[in-house]
Coordinates of C-alpha atoms and ligand atoms in Angstrom, one line a residue:
M1 CA 0.0 0.0 0.0
E2 CA 1.3 3.5 -0.9
T3 CA 2.0 5.6 2.1
A4 CA 1.8 9.4 2.5
R5 CA 4.7 11.5 3.8
I6 CA 2.3 13.8 5.6
G7 CA -1.4 14.1 6.1
V8 CA -3.8 17.1 6.3
T9 CA -7.1 16.9 8.0
G10 CA -9.5 19.9 7.7
L11 CA -9.9 20.8 4.1
A12 CA -11.4 24.2 4.2
V13 CA -9.5 26.6 2.0
M14 CA -6.3 26.9 4.1
G15 CA -6.0 23.1 4.6
R16 CA -6.8 22.4 1.0
N17 CA -4.3 24.8 -0.3
L18 CA -1.6 23.5 2.1
A19 CA -2.3 20.0 1.0
R20 CA -2.0 21.0 -2.7
N21 CA 1.2 22.9 -2.0
L22 CA 2.7 19.7 -0.4
A23 CA 1.5 17.6 -3.3
R24 CA 2.9 20.0 -5.9
H25 CA 6.3 19.7 -4.2
G26 CA 6.2 16.0 -4.8
H27 CA 5.2 14.9 -1.3
P28 CA 2.5 12.3 -1.3
V29 CA -0.2 13.7 1.0
A30 CA -3.1 12.0 2.8
V31 CA -6.2 14.1 2.9
H32 CA -9.2 13.9 5.3
N33 CA -12.1 16.0 6.2
R34 CA -15.0 15.6 8.6
T35 CA -17.4 15.6 5.7
A36 CA -16.0 13.3 3.0
A37 CA -17.5 15.4 0.2
R38 CA -14.7 18.0 0.6
T39 CA -12.0 15.3 0.4
K40 CA -13.6 13.9 -2.8
A41 CA -13.9 17.4 -4.3
L42 CA -10.2 18.2 -3.7
V43 CA -9.0 15.0 -5.3
E44 CA -11.4 15.4 -8.3
E45 CA -10.4 19.0 -8.9
F46 CA -6.7 18.9 -8.1
G47 CA -5.7 15.3 -8.2
G48 CA -3.5 15.9 -11.2
E49 CA -1.2 18.2 -9.2
G50 CA 0.4 15.4 -7.2
T51 CA -0.2 12.3 -5.1
F52 CA -3.2 12.6 -2.9
L53 CA -4.3 9.7 -0.7
P54 CA -8.0 10.4 0.3
A55 CA -9.2 8.9 3.5
E56 CA -12.8 8.7 4.7
T57 CA -12.2 7.7 8.3
A58 CA -9.7 8.8 10.9
E59 CA -8.4 5.2 11.0
Q60 CA -7.9 5.1 7.3
F61 CA -6.2 8.4 7.4
V62 CA -3.7 7.5 10.1
A63 CA -3.0 4.1 8.5
S64 CA -2.0 5.8 5.3
L65 CA 0.8 7.8 6.9
E66 CA 4.4 6.7 6.9
R67 CA 6.1 6.6 10.4
P68 CA 6.7 8.6 12.4
R69 CA 3.4 10.0 11.3
R70 CA 3.1 13.7 10.4
L71 CA -0.5 14.8 10.8
V72 CA -1.4 18.4 10.1
I73 CA -4.7 19.7 11.5
M74 CA -6.2 22.7 9.8
V75 CA -9.4 23.4 11.7
K76 CA -10.8 26.4 13.6
A77 CA -8.9 27.4 16.7
G78 CA -10.4 26.5 20.1
A79 CA -12.8 23.7 20.8
P80 CA -12.7 22.2 17.2
T81 CA -8.9 21.8 17.5
D82 CA -9.3 19.9 20.8
A83 CA -12.0 17.7 19.3
V84 CA -9.8 16.7 16.4
I85 CA -6.8 16.0 18.7
D86 CA -9.1 13.9 20.9
E87 CA -10.2 12.0 17.8
F88 CA -6.7 11.3 16.4
A89 CA -4.4 11.1 19.4
P90 CA -5.6 7.6 20.5
L91 CA -4.8 6.3 17.0
L92 CA -1.2 7.5 17.1
E93 CA 2.0 6.1 18.6
P94 CA 5.0 7.5 20.4
G95 CA 7.2 9.6 18.1
D96 CA 4.2 10.7 15.9
M97 CA 3.6 14.4 15.3
I98 CA 0.5 16.5 15.3
V99 CA 0.9 19.8 13.7
D100 CA -1.7 22.5 14.5
G101 CA -1.6 25.0 11.6
G102 CA -4.4 27.1 12.9
N103 CA -4.3 30.5 14.7
A104 CA -4.4 28.9 18.2
H105 CA -3.7 30.8 21.4
F106 CA -0.2 29.9 22.5
A107 CA -1.4 29.1 26.0
D108 CA -3.7 26.4 24.5
T109 CA -0.7 25.1 22.5
R110 CA 1.4 24.9 25.6
R111 CA -1.4 22.9 27.3
R112 CA -1.9 20.6 24.4
E113 CA 1.8 20.1 23.9
A114 CA 2.3 19.1 27.6
A115 CA -0.6 16.7 27.5
L116 CA 0.5 15.0 24.3
R117 CA 4.1 14.9 25.4
E118 CA 3.1 12.7 28.3
R119 CA 1.9 10.2 25.7
G120 CA 5.1 10.5 23.6
I121 CA 3.4 12.4 20.8
H122 CA 5.0 15.6 19.5
F123 CA 2.5 18.5 19.3
V124 CA 3.8 21.2 17.0
G125 CA 1.9 24.5 17.2
T126 CA 2.7 26.2 13.9
G127 CA 1.9 29.7 12.8
I128 CA 1.2 29.9 9.1
S129 CA 0.8 33.3 7.5
G130 CA -0.1 34.4 4.0
G131 CA -3.8 33.6 3.6
E132 CA -5.1 31.2 1.0
E133 CA -2.6 32.3 -1.7
G134 CA 0.3 31.9 0.7
A135 CA -0.8 28.4 1.7
L136 CA -0.8 27.4 -1.9
H137 CA 2.2 29.2 -3.3
G138 CA 4.4 29.5 -0.2
P139 CA 3.5 30.8 3.2
S140 CA 5.7 32.0 6.0
I141 CA 5.8 29.1 8.5
M142 CA 6.5 29.4 12.3
P143 CA 6.7 26.0 13.9
G144 CA 7.1 25.5 17.6
G145 CA 7.3 22.2 19.4
S146 CA 10.4 20.0 20.1
A147 CA 13.6 20.3 18.2
E148 CA 13.3 16.6 17.5
S149 CA 10.0 17.1 15.7
Y150 CA 11.5 19.9 13.6
E151 CA 14.1 17.4 12.4
A152 CA 11.4 15.3 10.9
L153 CA 9.1 18.2 9.8
G154 CA 11.4 21.0 9.0
P155 CA 12.6 19.9 5.6
L156 CA 9.0 19.4 4.4
L157 CA 7.9 22.7 5.8
E158 CA 10.9 24.5 4.4
D159 CA 10.2 23.0 1.0
I160 CA 6.7 24.4 0.8
A161 CA 7.5 27.8 2.4
A162 CA 8.1 31.0 0.6
K163 CA 11.7 31.7 -0.3
V164 CA 13.5 35.0 -0.3
D165 CA 17.0 35.1 -1.9
G166 CA 16.8 31.3 -1.7
T167 CA 16.2 31.3 2.1
P168 CA 13.0 29.5 3.2
C169 CA 10.6 31.6 5.2
C170 CA 10.4 28.8 7.9
T171 CA 12.5 28.0 10.9
H172 CA 12.1 26.3 14.2
V173 CA 10.9 29.1 16.4
G174 CA 11.3 27.4 19.8
P175 CA 9.7 24.8 22.1
D176 CA 6.0 24.3 22.8
G177 CA 3.9 27.4 22.2
A178 CA 6.7 29.6 20.7
G179 CA 5.5 29.2 17.1
H180 CA 2.0 30.3 17.9
F181 CA 3.2 33.1 20.1
V182 CA 5.3 34.5 17.3
K183 CA 2.4 34.2 14.9
M184 CA 0.2 36.0 17.4
V185 CA 2.7 38.9 17.6
H186 CA 3.0 38.8 13.8
N187 CA -0.8 39.4 13.7
G188 CA -0.5 42.2 16.3
I189 CA 2.1 43.9 14.1
E190 CA -0.2 43.3 11.1
Y191 CA -3.0 45.2 12.9
S192 CA -0.7 48.1 13.7
D193 CA 0.7 48.2 10.2
M194 CA -2.8 48.2 8.8
Q195 CA -4.0 51.0 11.2
L196 CA -1.0 53.2 10.3
I197 CA -1.8 52.7 6.6
A198 CA -5.4 53.5 7.2
E199 CA -4.5 56.7 9.1
S200 CA -2.2 57.7 6.2
Y201 CA -5.1 57.2 3.8
D202 CA -7.4 59.3 6.0
L203 CA -4.9 62.1 6.2
L204 CA -4.2 62.1 2.5
R205 CA -7.9 62.2 1.9
H206 CA -8.9 64.8 4.5
A207 CA -5.8 66.8 5.1
A208 CA -4.2 66.7 1.6
G209 CA -7.6 66.6 -0.1
L210 CA -6.8 63.7 -2.5
A211 CA -9.4 61.4 -4.0
P212 CA -9.1 57.6 -3.4
A213 CA -7.7 57.0 -6.9
E214 CA -5.1 59.6 -6.4
I215 CA -4.2 58.1 -3.0
A216 CA -3.8 54.8 -4.7
E217 CA -1.1 56.4 -6.9
V218 CA 0.6 57.8 -3.8
F219 CA 0.7 54.3 -2.3
R220 CA 2.0 52.9 -5.6
T221 CA 4.8 55.3 -5.5
W222 CA 5.6 54.5 -1.9
N223 CA 5.7 50.9 -2.8
T224 CA 8.7 51.5 -5.0
G225 CA 10.7 52.8 -2.0
R226 CA 11.5 51.8 1.6
L227 CA 7.9 51.2 2.4
E228 CA 7.6 48.5 -0.2
S229 CA 5.4 45.7 1.2
Y230 CA 2.5 43.5 0.6
L231 CA 0.1 45.7 2.7
I232 CA 1.1 48.9 0.8
E233 CA 0.7 47.1 -2.5
I234 CA -2.9 45.8 -1.7
T235 CA -3.8 49.2 -0.3
A236 CA -3.2 50.7 -3.7
E237 CA -5.4 48.0 -5.3
V238 CA -8.3 48.5 -2.9
L239 CA -8.2 52.3 -3.2
A240 CA -8.1 52.2 -7.0
H241 CA -11.1 49.9 -7.1
T242 CA -14.5 51.2 -8.3
D243 CA -17.7 49.7 -7.0
A244 CA -19.5 48.3 -10.1
A245 CA -23.0 48.8 -8.7
T246 CA -22.7 52.6 -7.9
G247 CA -19.6 53.7 -9.8
K248 CA -18.3 55.1 -6.5
P249 CA -14.8 54.4 -5.1
F250 CA -15.1 51.0 -3.5
V251 CA -13.7 52.3 -0.2
D252 CA -16.7 54.7 0.0
V253 CA -19.4 51.9 -0.2
V254 CA -17.8 49.6 2.4
L255 CA -19.3 50.0 5.9
D256 CA -16.6 51.6 8.1
Q257 CA -16.6 49.1 10.9
A258 CA -13.5 46.9 11.1
E259 CA -13.9 43.4 12.4
Q260 CA -11.4 41.1 14.1
K261 CA -11.0 37.5 14.9
G262 CA -8.9 38.0 18.1
T263 CA -5.2 37.6 17.5
G264 CA -4.5 41.3 17.7
R265 CA -6.4 41.4 21.0
W266 CA -4.4 38.4 22.3
T267 CA -1.2 40.2 21.4
V268 CA -2.3 43.2 23.6
Q269 CA -3.6 41.0 26.4
T270 CA -0.4 39.0 26.5
A271 CA 1.7 42.2 26.4
L272 CA -0.2 43.5 29.4
D273 CA 0.6 40.3 31.3
L274 CA 4.2 40.5 30.3
G275 CA 4.4 44.2 31.1
V276 CA 5.5 45.2 27.6
P277 CA 4.3 48.5 26.2
V278 CA 2.7 47.9 22.8
G279 CA 0.7 51.0 22.4
G280 CA 0.8 50.9 18.6
I281 CA -0.8 47.5 18.5
A282 CA -3.2 48.4 21.3
E283 CA -4.4 51.5 19.5
A284 CA -4.9 49.5 16.3
V285 CA -7.1 47.0 18.2
F286 CA -9.0 49.8 19.9
A287 CA -9.4 51.7 16.6
R288 CA -11.2 48.7 15.2
S289 CA -13.3 48.5 18.3
V290 CA -14.2 52.3 18.1
S291 CA -15.2 51.8 14.5
G292 CA -17.6 49.0 15.4
H293 CA -19.5 51.0 18.1
A294 CA -22.1 52.4 15.7
D295 CA -24.3 53.6 18.6
L296 CA -21.5 55.5 20.3
R297 CA -20.5 57.1 17.1
E298 CA -24.1 58.1 16.2
A299 CA -24.7 59.6 19.6
S300 CA -21.4 61.6 19.3
R301 CA -21.7 62.9 15.7
N302 CA -22.7 66.5 16.7
L303 CA -20.0 67.0 19.3
P304 CA -18.1 70.2 18.7
G305 CA -14.7 70.2 16.9
P306 CA -13.1 71.4 13.7
A307 CA -14.8 70.4 10.4
R308 CA -12.2 68.3 8.5
G309 CA -10.5 70.8 6.3
T310 CA -7.5 70.5 4.2
A311 CA -4.1 71.3 5.6
D312 CA -2.9 73.6 2.8
D313 CA 0.5 72.0 2.7
A314 CA 1.9 70.9 -0.7
G315 CA 4.5 68.6 0.8
F316 CA 2.0 66.9 3.1
A317 CA 2.1 63.5 1.3
D318 CA 5.9 63.3 1.8
K319 CA 5.4 64.1 5.5
V320 CA 2.9 61.3 5.8
E321 CA 5.4 58.9 4.2
K322 CA 7.9 59.8 6.9
A323 CA 5.4 59.6 9.7
L324 CA 4.3 56.2 8.4
Y325 CA 7.9 54.9 8.2
A326 CA 8.8 56.2 11.7
S327 CA 5.6 54.8 13.2
K328 CA 6.1 51.5 11.5
I329 CA 9.6 51.3 13.0
V330 CA 8.0 51.8 16.4
A331 CA 5.3 49.1 15.8
Y332 CA 7.9 46.5 14.9
A333 CA 10.1 47.6 17.8
Q334 CA 7.2 47.0 20.1
G335 CA 6.3 43.7 18.6
F336 CA 9.9 42.4 18.8
H337 CA 10.1 43.6 22.4
E338 CA 7.0 41.4 23.1
I339 CA 8.7 38.4 21.4
Q340 CA 11.8 38.8 23.5
A341 CA 9.8 39.2 26.7
G342 CA 7.7 36.1 25.8
S343 CA 10.9 34.2 25.0
A344 CA 12.4 35.1 28.3
E345 CA 9.2 34.3 30.3
Y346 CA 8.8 30.9 28.8
G347 CA 12.4 30.0 28.2
W348 CA 12.0 29.7 24.4
D349 CA 15.3 31.3 23.3
I350 CA 13.7 32.8 20.2
D351 CA 16.2 34.3 17.7
S352 CA 14.6 37.6 16.8
G353 CA 16.7 38.0 13.7
A354 CA 15.5 34.6 12.4
M355 CA 11.9 35.8 12.9
A356 CA 12.6 38.9 10.8
T357 CA 14.1 36.6 8.2
I358 CA 11.1 34.3 7.9
W359 CA 8.7 37.2 7.7
R360 CA 10.5 38.6 4.7
G361 CA 8.3 36.6 2.4
G362 CA 5.0 34.7 2.3
C363 CA 3.3 36.4 5.2
I364 CA 0.9 39.3 5.4
I365 CA 3.5 41.7 6.8
R366 CA 6.2 40.8 4.3
A367 CA 8.2 43.9 3.4
R368 CA 11.5 45.2 2.3
F369 CA 11.8 46.7 5.7
L370 CA 12.2 43.2 7.4
D371 CA 15.6 42.8 5.8
R372 CA 16.6 45.9 7.8
I373 CA 15.4 44.3 11.0
R374 CA 17.3 41.1 10.2
A375 CA 20.4 43.2 9.6
A376 CA 19.8 45.1 12.9
Y377 CA 19.7 41.9 14.9
E378 CA 22.7 40.6 13.0
A379 CA 24.6 43.7 14.0
D380 CA 23.5 43.4 17.7
P381 CA 21.6 40.3 18.6
S382 CA 20.9 41.5 22.2
T383 CA 19.8 45.0 21.4
P384 CA 17.0 46.0 23.8
T385 CA 15.2 48.0 21.1
L386 CA 15.3 48.2 17.3
L387 CA 14.9 52.0 17.6
T388 CA 18.6 52.4 18.4
D389 CA 19.9 50.5 15.4
D390 CA 22.0 52.9 13.2
H391 CA 19.7 52.7 10.2
F392 CA 16.5 53.1 12.2
A393 CA 17.8 55.8 14.5
E394 CA 18.9 57.8 11.4
A395 CA 15.4 57.3 9.8
L396 CA 13.7 58.4 13.0
G397 CA 15.9 61.4 13.1
D398 CA 15.2 62.3 9.6
A399 CA 11.4 61.8 10.1
Q400 CA 11.2 64.0 13.2
D401 CA 9.8 67.2 11.9
A402 CA 7.4 65.6 9.5
W403 CA 6.2 63.1 12.0
R404 CA 5.4 65.8 14.6
D405 CA 3.8 68.0 11.9
V406 CA 1.5 65.1 10.8
V407 CA 0.4 64.3 14.4
A408 CA -0.2 68.1 15.1
T409 CA -2.0 68.6 11.8
A410 CA -4.3 65.6 12.5
A411 CA -5.1 67.0 15.9
R412 CA -5.7 70.5 14.6
I413 CA -8.1 69.5 11.8
G414 CA -9.8 66.7 13.7
V415 CA -8.7 63.6 11.9
P416 CA -8.1 60.8 14.4
A417 CA -4.6 59.4 14.1
P418 CA -4.1 57.3 17.3
G419 CA -1.5 55.0 15.7
F420 CA 0.8 57.9 14.7
A421 CA 0.2 59.7 18.0
T422 CA 1.0 56.8 20.2
A423 CA 4.1 55.8 18.2
L424 CA 5.4 59.3 18.6
A425 CA 4.6 59.4 22.3
Y426 CA 6.4 56.0 22.8
Y427 CA 9.4 57.4 21.0
D428 CA 9.4 60.6 23.1
S429 CA 8.9 58.5 26.3
L430 CA 11.9 56.4 25.6
R431 CA 14.2 59.3 24.8
A432 CA 13.1 61.5 27.7
D433 CA 15.6 62.2 30.5
R434 CA 12.9 62.2 33.1
L435 CA 9.3 61.0 32.9
P436 CA 6.4 62.2 35.1
A437 CA 6.4 58.6 36.5
A438 CA 8.2 60.2 39.4
L439 CA 5.0 62.1 40.2
T440 CA 2.9 59.0 39.8
Q441 CA 5.1 57.3 42.4
G442 CA 4.7 60.2 44.8
Q443 CA 0.9 60.0 44.4
R444 CA 0.9 56.3 45.0
D445 CA 3.0 56.8 48.1
F446 CA 0.7 59.6 49.3
F447 CA -2.6 57.7 49.1
G448 CA -1.5 54.2 49.6
A449 CA 2.0 54.1 51.2
H450 CA 3.1 52.2 48.2
T451 CA 6.7 53.4 48.6
Y452 CA 9.2 54.8 46.0
R453 CA 12.8 54.5 45.1
R454 CA 15.2 57.5 45.0
V455 CA 17.6 58.6 42.3
D456 CA 20.4 59.1 44.8
R457 CA 20.2 56.1 47.2
D458 CA 19.3 52.4 47.1
G459 CA 16.2 51.1 48.9
S460 CA 12.5 51.7 49.3
F461 CA 11.2 54.8 50.9
H462 CA 7.9 56.2 52.3
T463 CA 7.1 59.8 53.3
L464 CA 4.8 60.3 56.3
W465 CA 2.4 62.3 54.3
G466 CA -0.3 62.5 57.1
G467 CA 2.3 63.3 59.7
D468 CA 5.4 65.5 59.7
R469 CA 6.4 64.5 56.2
T470 CA 9.7 63.0 57.2
E471 CA 11.0 60.1 55.1
V472 CA 11.3 56.6 56.4
T473 CA 13.0 53.6 54.9
S474 CA 10.5 50.8 54.3
Ligands
6PG1 C1 -2.1 35.8 8.2 C2 -3.3 36.6 8.8 C3 -4.4 35.7 9.2 C4 -5.5 36.4 10.0 C5 -6.3 37.3 9.1 C6 -7.5 38.0 9.7 O1 -1.1 35.9 8.7 O2 -2.3 35.1 7.2 O3 -2.8 37.2 9.9 O4 -3.9 34.7 10.1 O5 -6.3 35.6 10.6 O6 -5.6 38.2 8.4 O7 -7.3 38.5 11.0 P1 -8.5 39.4 11.6 O8 -9.8 38.9 11.2 O9 -8.3 39.4 13.1 O10 -8.2 40.8 11.0

């Protein structure tokens, strides 16, 4: 009986395309789906692309895999993933591997990995980015799990991943939940990137007075420079599109309420737990949330403020480009800070430069820029922040006036720009000699005797605020 090198269960569009990608690369792939009609349709439609071994039952599916078995599950994160694991794990043997290619929460992945490890099964939580097209033509792949499982899986995954300069966009991220953690932060950065682009569009429209088709051209031009990226490229496409039904710009007929599935929110929740400031990602999540509160927006529509007027500044588009680049540097610096903090907390030993390397192609945030981040970590692998890398520090310096001008203009004419504003505030906070946090500490000590440290002596201190205001050591 012919055996498959790897199997994919869950044949919705991502699973189906991943299976096709494997088959197209010459890897015999077992395919299975809860409803067998999908399996049949896949083989009927794409059977010519490679060797597919369709299975109707879980037992058949498992039996068709060579050992150690490599079983990829591509189902909805959450309860459906647990259900599929419960169905397949009893059929597996020690040394076999279950790869979860969904957008699972890394804490779930840690739980599942620990439970399956007890039974000798490798559980490999794997981030996969690039949408349907990526899954088919080469995604960016972020596998966690044991180093041993990567030995058996890595070559296959690297084979089907996107390549940049011949380097696969796939590497072993780290143990247990590391892969899904990095994918989560990838998505958080994706949210931030998208929000900054949206604010750029809004400012070009309402401050520079450009029409969507003209803004599409601006983005096209930006896409030939340092901002070159998948998200800028598709932004131009979306803005240039005309709605067939009305003849209006497509962007004007879409309801302005952004949805989300949760990975951006997880990035922020996790950052809060880790104590990592990711204001850019948080504002991006909140901006989607604000947009969705139709009632709140309706009730507030007549609040006083400037009517959106144009900024009367011929060079404004260039300033927005600088503000966007600077804010983007901040977004990535914050995301990488979170990766480093997660890595330290869970002992994952994640190589940040390697993450930048595998995000250069295949994924939603792929960009020319990531090569710069790779180079920054190559120059100084233990840098506490990307902002101080020579290239980025110079770009931030160069963007200064424009960045501040864009944030000030947005505030003056009443265009919300929370992403730009928080990025600039983060930048100024980090570079400040002194922060008003000293006053916060004084207040905390006043009302709750929470103590403070001093700049000139070690130890914890408390001032007797209700008494004679002498200072005591605590
Ligand atoms: C990717 C994307 C993907 C994500 C969607 C939608 O890397 O391919 O990040 O995983 O789920 O882009 O996310 P939201 O619905 O939360 O915007």
